[in-house]
Amino acid sequence: MHAEAMIRTHPALNGSINTGLLRSIEECLDCAQTCTSCADACLGEAHVADLRQCIRLNLDCADLCAATAAIASRCTGANDAVLKAVLLACREACRSCAAECGCHASMHEHCQVCADACRRCEEACMAAADGIKASLQ
């Protein structure tokens, strides 16, 4: 991933990196790809109708993860209240997706892979949100 290299070279940061936020960016990008792949794999399953909610939550999670990574990657200016809100929304989408995928994990390995990625992203987003200054909430 090039997220760290790009953020480290940003002129506004002078090489200083918020490692918690960086981890959330990387986990969000990974989770977005994993959820998109899981939704596609669910569409390929024989009993796709049983996976409708899983597909919906995969796609919602993928979209929120991608948006969160994009917003968290912006270093010019500040919008900490929005950043915290999107991190918390992403955390909730990951939590919901992990729970739903977990229900199908014994039958579909792709759902287990996705649930694991969602849990990692949920933890990273929570940690990053907790790191945002209380005075800006």
C-alpha positions as a LaTeX table, in Angstrom:
\begin{tabular}{lrrr}
\hline
Residue & $x$ (\AA) & $y$ (\AA) & $z$ (\AA) \\
\hline
Met1 & 0.00 & 0.00 & 0.00 \\
His2 & 1.10 & 3.51 & $-0.71$ \\
Ala3 & $-1.10$ & 5.23 & 1.87 \\
Glu4 & 1.73 & 5.70 & 4.35 \\
Ala5 & 4.16 & 7.00 & 1.71 \\
Met6 & 1.61 & 9.48 & 0.39 \\
Ile7 & 0.59 & 10.75 & 3.81 \\
Arg8 & 4.18 & 10.92 & 5.05 \\
Thr9 & 5.11 & 13.18 & 2.11 \\
His10 & 2.14 & 15.54 & 2.54 \\
Pro11 & 3.49 & 19.06 & 3.07 \\
Ala12 & 0.97 & 19.88 & 5.80 \\
Leu13 & 2.21 & 17.04 & 8.02 \\
Asn14 & 6.00 & 17.44 & 7.80 \\
Gly15 & 6.44 & 13.66 & 7.99 \\
Ser16 & 4.25 & 13.24 & 11.08 \\
Ile17 & 1.74 & 10.40 & 10.80 \\
Asn18 & $-1.26$ & 9.46 & 12.91 \\
Thr19 & $-0.62$ & 5.70 & 12.93 \\
Gly20 & $-4.14$ & 4.88 & 14.14 \\
Leu21 & $-5.70$ & 6.82 & 11.30 \\
Leu22 & $-3.27$ & 5.28 & 8.82 \\
Arg23 & $-4.22$ & 1.79 & 10.00 \\
Ser24 & $-7.91$ & 2.64 & 9.55 \\
Ile25 & $-7.25$ & 3.80 & 5.97 \\
Glu26 & $-5.47$ & 0.56 & 5.14 \\
Glu27 & $-8.10$ & $-1.62$ & 6.83 \\
Cys28 & $-10.91$ & 0.31 & 5.11 \\
Leu29 & $-9.35$ & $-0.19$ & 1.69 \\
Asp30 & $-8.86$ & $-3.90$ & 2.38 \\
Cys31 & $-12.38$ & $-4.28$ & 3.75 \\
Ala32 & $-13.96$ & $-2.46$ & 0.80 \\
Gln33 & $-12.32$ & $-4.88$ & $-1.62$ \\
Thr34 & $-13.16$ & $-7.91$ & 0.51 \\
Cys35 & $-16.82$ & $-6.93$ & 0.92 \\
Thr36 & $-17.18$ & $-6.29$ & $-2.81$ \\
Ser37 & $-15.69$ & $-9.71$ & $-3.53$ \\
Cys38 & $-17.91$ & $-11.37$ & $-0.94$ \\
Ala39 & $-21.03$ & $-9.81$ & $-2.45$ \\
Asp40 & $-19.98$ & $-11.07$ & $-5.86$ \\
Ala41 & $-19.28$ & $-14.55$ & $-4.48$ \\
Cys42 & $-22.70$ & $-14.56$ & $-2.77$ \\
Leu43 & $-24.28$ & $-13.77$ & $-6.14$ \\
Gly44 & $-22.58$ & $-16.86$ & $-7.52$ \\
Glu45 & $-24.00$ & $-19.18$ & $-4.86$ \\
Ala46 & $-26.81$ & $-21.60$ & $-5.74$ \\
His47 & $-29.17$ & $-20.22$ & $-3.06$ \\
Val48 & $-28.55$ & $-16.54$ & $-3.70$ \\
Ala49 & $-31.98$ & $-15.57$ & $-2.37$ \\
Asp50 & $-30.85$ & $-16.71$ & 1.09 \\
Leu51 & $-27.94$ & $-14.26$ & 0.87 \\
Arg52 & $-29.82$ & $-11.07$ & $-0.05$ \\
Gln53 & $-29.20$ & $-9.37$ & 3.30 \\
Cys54 & $-25.57$ & $-10.45$ & 3.27 \\
Ile55 & $-25.11$ & $-8.96$ & $-0.19$ \\
Arg56 & $-26.81$ & $-5.72$ & 0.88 \\
Leu57 & $-24.62$ & $-5.37$ & 3.97 \\
Asn58 & $-21.49$ & $-6.27$ & 1.95 \\
Leu59 & $-22.22$ & $-3.49$ & $-0.54$ \\
Asp60 & $-23.12$ & $-0.93$ & 2.14 \\
Cys61 & $-19.95$ & $-1.77$ & 4.03 \\
Ala62 & $-17.79$ & $-1.60$ & 0.90 \\
Asp63 & $-19.15$ & 1.84 & 0.02 \\
Leu64 & $-18.70$ & 3.21 & 3.55 \\
Cys65 & $-15.19$ & 1.78 & 3.80 \\
Ala66 & $-14.18$ & 3.36 & 0.49 \\
Ala67 & $-15.64$ & 6.73 & 1.50 \\
Thr68 & $-13.99$ & 6.56 & 4.93 \\
Ala69 & $-10.59$ & 5.78 & 3.42 \\
Ala70 & $-10.94$ & 8.71 & 1.03 \\
Ile71 & $-11.98$ & 11.19 & 3.73 \\
Ala72 & $-9.30$ & 9.96 & 6.15 \\
Ser73 & $-6.65$ & 10.33 & 3.43 \\
Arg74 & $-7.26$ & 14.08 & 3.09 \\
Cys75 & $-4.75$ & 16.08 & 5.11 \\
Thr76 & $-5.24$ & 19.61 & 3.82 \\
Gly77 & $-7.44$ & 21.57 & 6.20 \\
Ala78 & $-9.44$ & 19.83 & 8.89 \\
Asn79 & $-12.90$ & 18.42 & 9.27 \\
Asp80 & $-12.47$ & 16.35 & 12.41 \\
Ala81 & $-16.17$ & 16.20 & 13.33 \\
Val82 & $-17.04$ & 14.70 & 9.94 \\
Leu83 & $-14.02$ & 12.40 & 10.04 \\
Lys84 & $-15.08$ & 11.05 & 13.44 \\
Ala85 & $-18.68$ & 10.61 & 12.27 \\
Val86 & $-17.65$ & 8.70 & 9.16 \\
Leu87 & $-15.26$ & 6.49 & 11.15 \\
Leu88 & $-18.08$ & 5.62 & 13.54 \\
Ala89 & $-20.50$ & 4.96 & 10.68 \\
Cys90 & $-17.91$ & 2.72 & 9.04 \\
Arg91 & $-17.39$ & 0.89 & 12.32 \\
Glu92 & $-21.13$ & 0.20 & 12.52 \\
Ala93 & $-21.32$ & $-0.98$ & 8.90 \\
Cys94 & $-18.39$ & $-3.32$ & 9.55 \\
Arg95 & $-19.99$ & $-4.63$ & 12.74 \\
Ser96 & $-23.26$ & $-5.37$ & 10.94 \\
Cys97 & $-21.55$ & $-6.96$ & 7.96 \\
Ala98 & $-19.32$ & $-9.13$ & 10.14 \\
Ala99 & $-22.33$ & $-10.39$ & 12.08 \\
Glu100 & $-24.27$ & $-11.25$ & 8.92 \\
Cys101 & $-21.32$ & $-12.87$ & 7.19 \\
Gly102 & $-20.65$ & $-14.80$ & 10.38 \\
Cys103 & $-24.10$ & $-16.38$ & 10.04 \\
His104 & $-23.06$ & $-17.84$ & 6.66 \\
Ala105 & $-19.40$ & $-18.57$ & 7.40 \\
Ser106 & $-19.89$ & $-22.28$ & 8.07 \\
Met107 & $-21.38$ & $-22.72$ & 4.59 \\
His108 & $-19.40$ & $-20.15$ & 2.60 \\
Glu109 & $-15.69$ & $-19.62$ & 3.16 \\
His110 & $-15.83$ & $-16.20$ & 1.47 \\
Cys111 & $-18.19$ & $-15.06$ & 4.22 \\
Gln112 & $-15.66$ & $-16.09$ & 6.88 \\
Val113 & $-12.90$ & $-14.16$ & 5.09 \\
Cys114 & $-15.19$ & $-11.14$ & 4.87 \\
Ala115 & $-16.29$ & $-11.33$ & 8.51 \\
Asp116 & $-12.64$ & $-11.36$ & 9.59 \\
Ala117 & $-11.80$ & $-8.32$ & 7.42 \\
Cys118 & $-14.84$ & $-6.46$ & 8.76 \\
Arg119 & $-13.84$ & $-7.13$ & 12.36 \\
Arg120 & $-10.31$ & $-5.81$ & 11.74 \\
Cys121 & $-11.72$ & $-2.70$ & 10.08 \\
Glu122 & $-14.28$ & $-2.19$ & 12.86 \\
Glu123 & $-11.48$ & $-2.23$ & 15.45 \\
Ala124 & $-9.27$ & 0.12 & 13.41 \\
Cys125 & $-12.08$ & 2.62 & 12.84 \\
Met126 & $-12.99$ & 2.64 & 16.53 \\
Ala127 & $-9.37$ & 3.20 & 17.54 \\
Ala128 & $-8.98$ & 6.00 & 14.99 \\
Ala129 & $-12.22$ & 7.67 & 16.11 \\
Asp130 & $-11.09$ & 7.46 & 19.73 \\
Gly131 & $-7.88$ & 9.25 & 18.71 \\
Ile132 & $-9.66$ & 12.33 & 17.40 \\
Lys133 & $-9.34$ & 15.22 & 19.83 \\
Ala134 & $-12.23$ & 15.48 & 22.27 \\
Ser135 & $-12.39$ & 19.26 & 21.82 \\
Leu136 & $-13.43$ & 18.79 & 18.20 \\
Gln137 & $-16.30$ & 16.36 & 18.77 \\
\hline
\end{tabular}
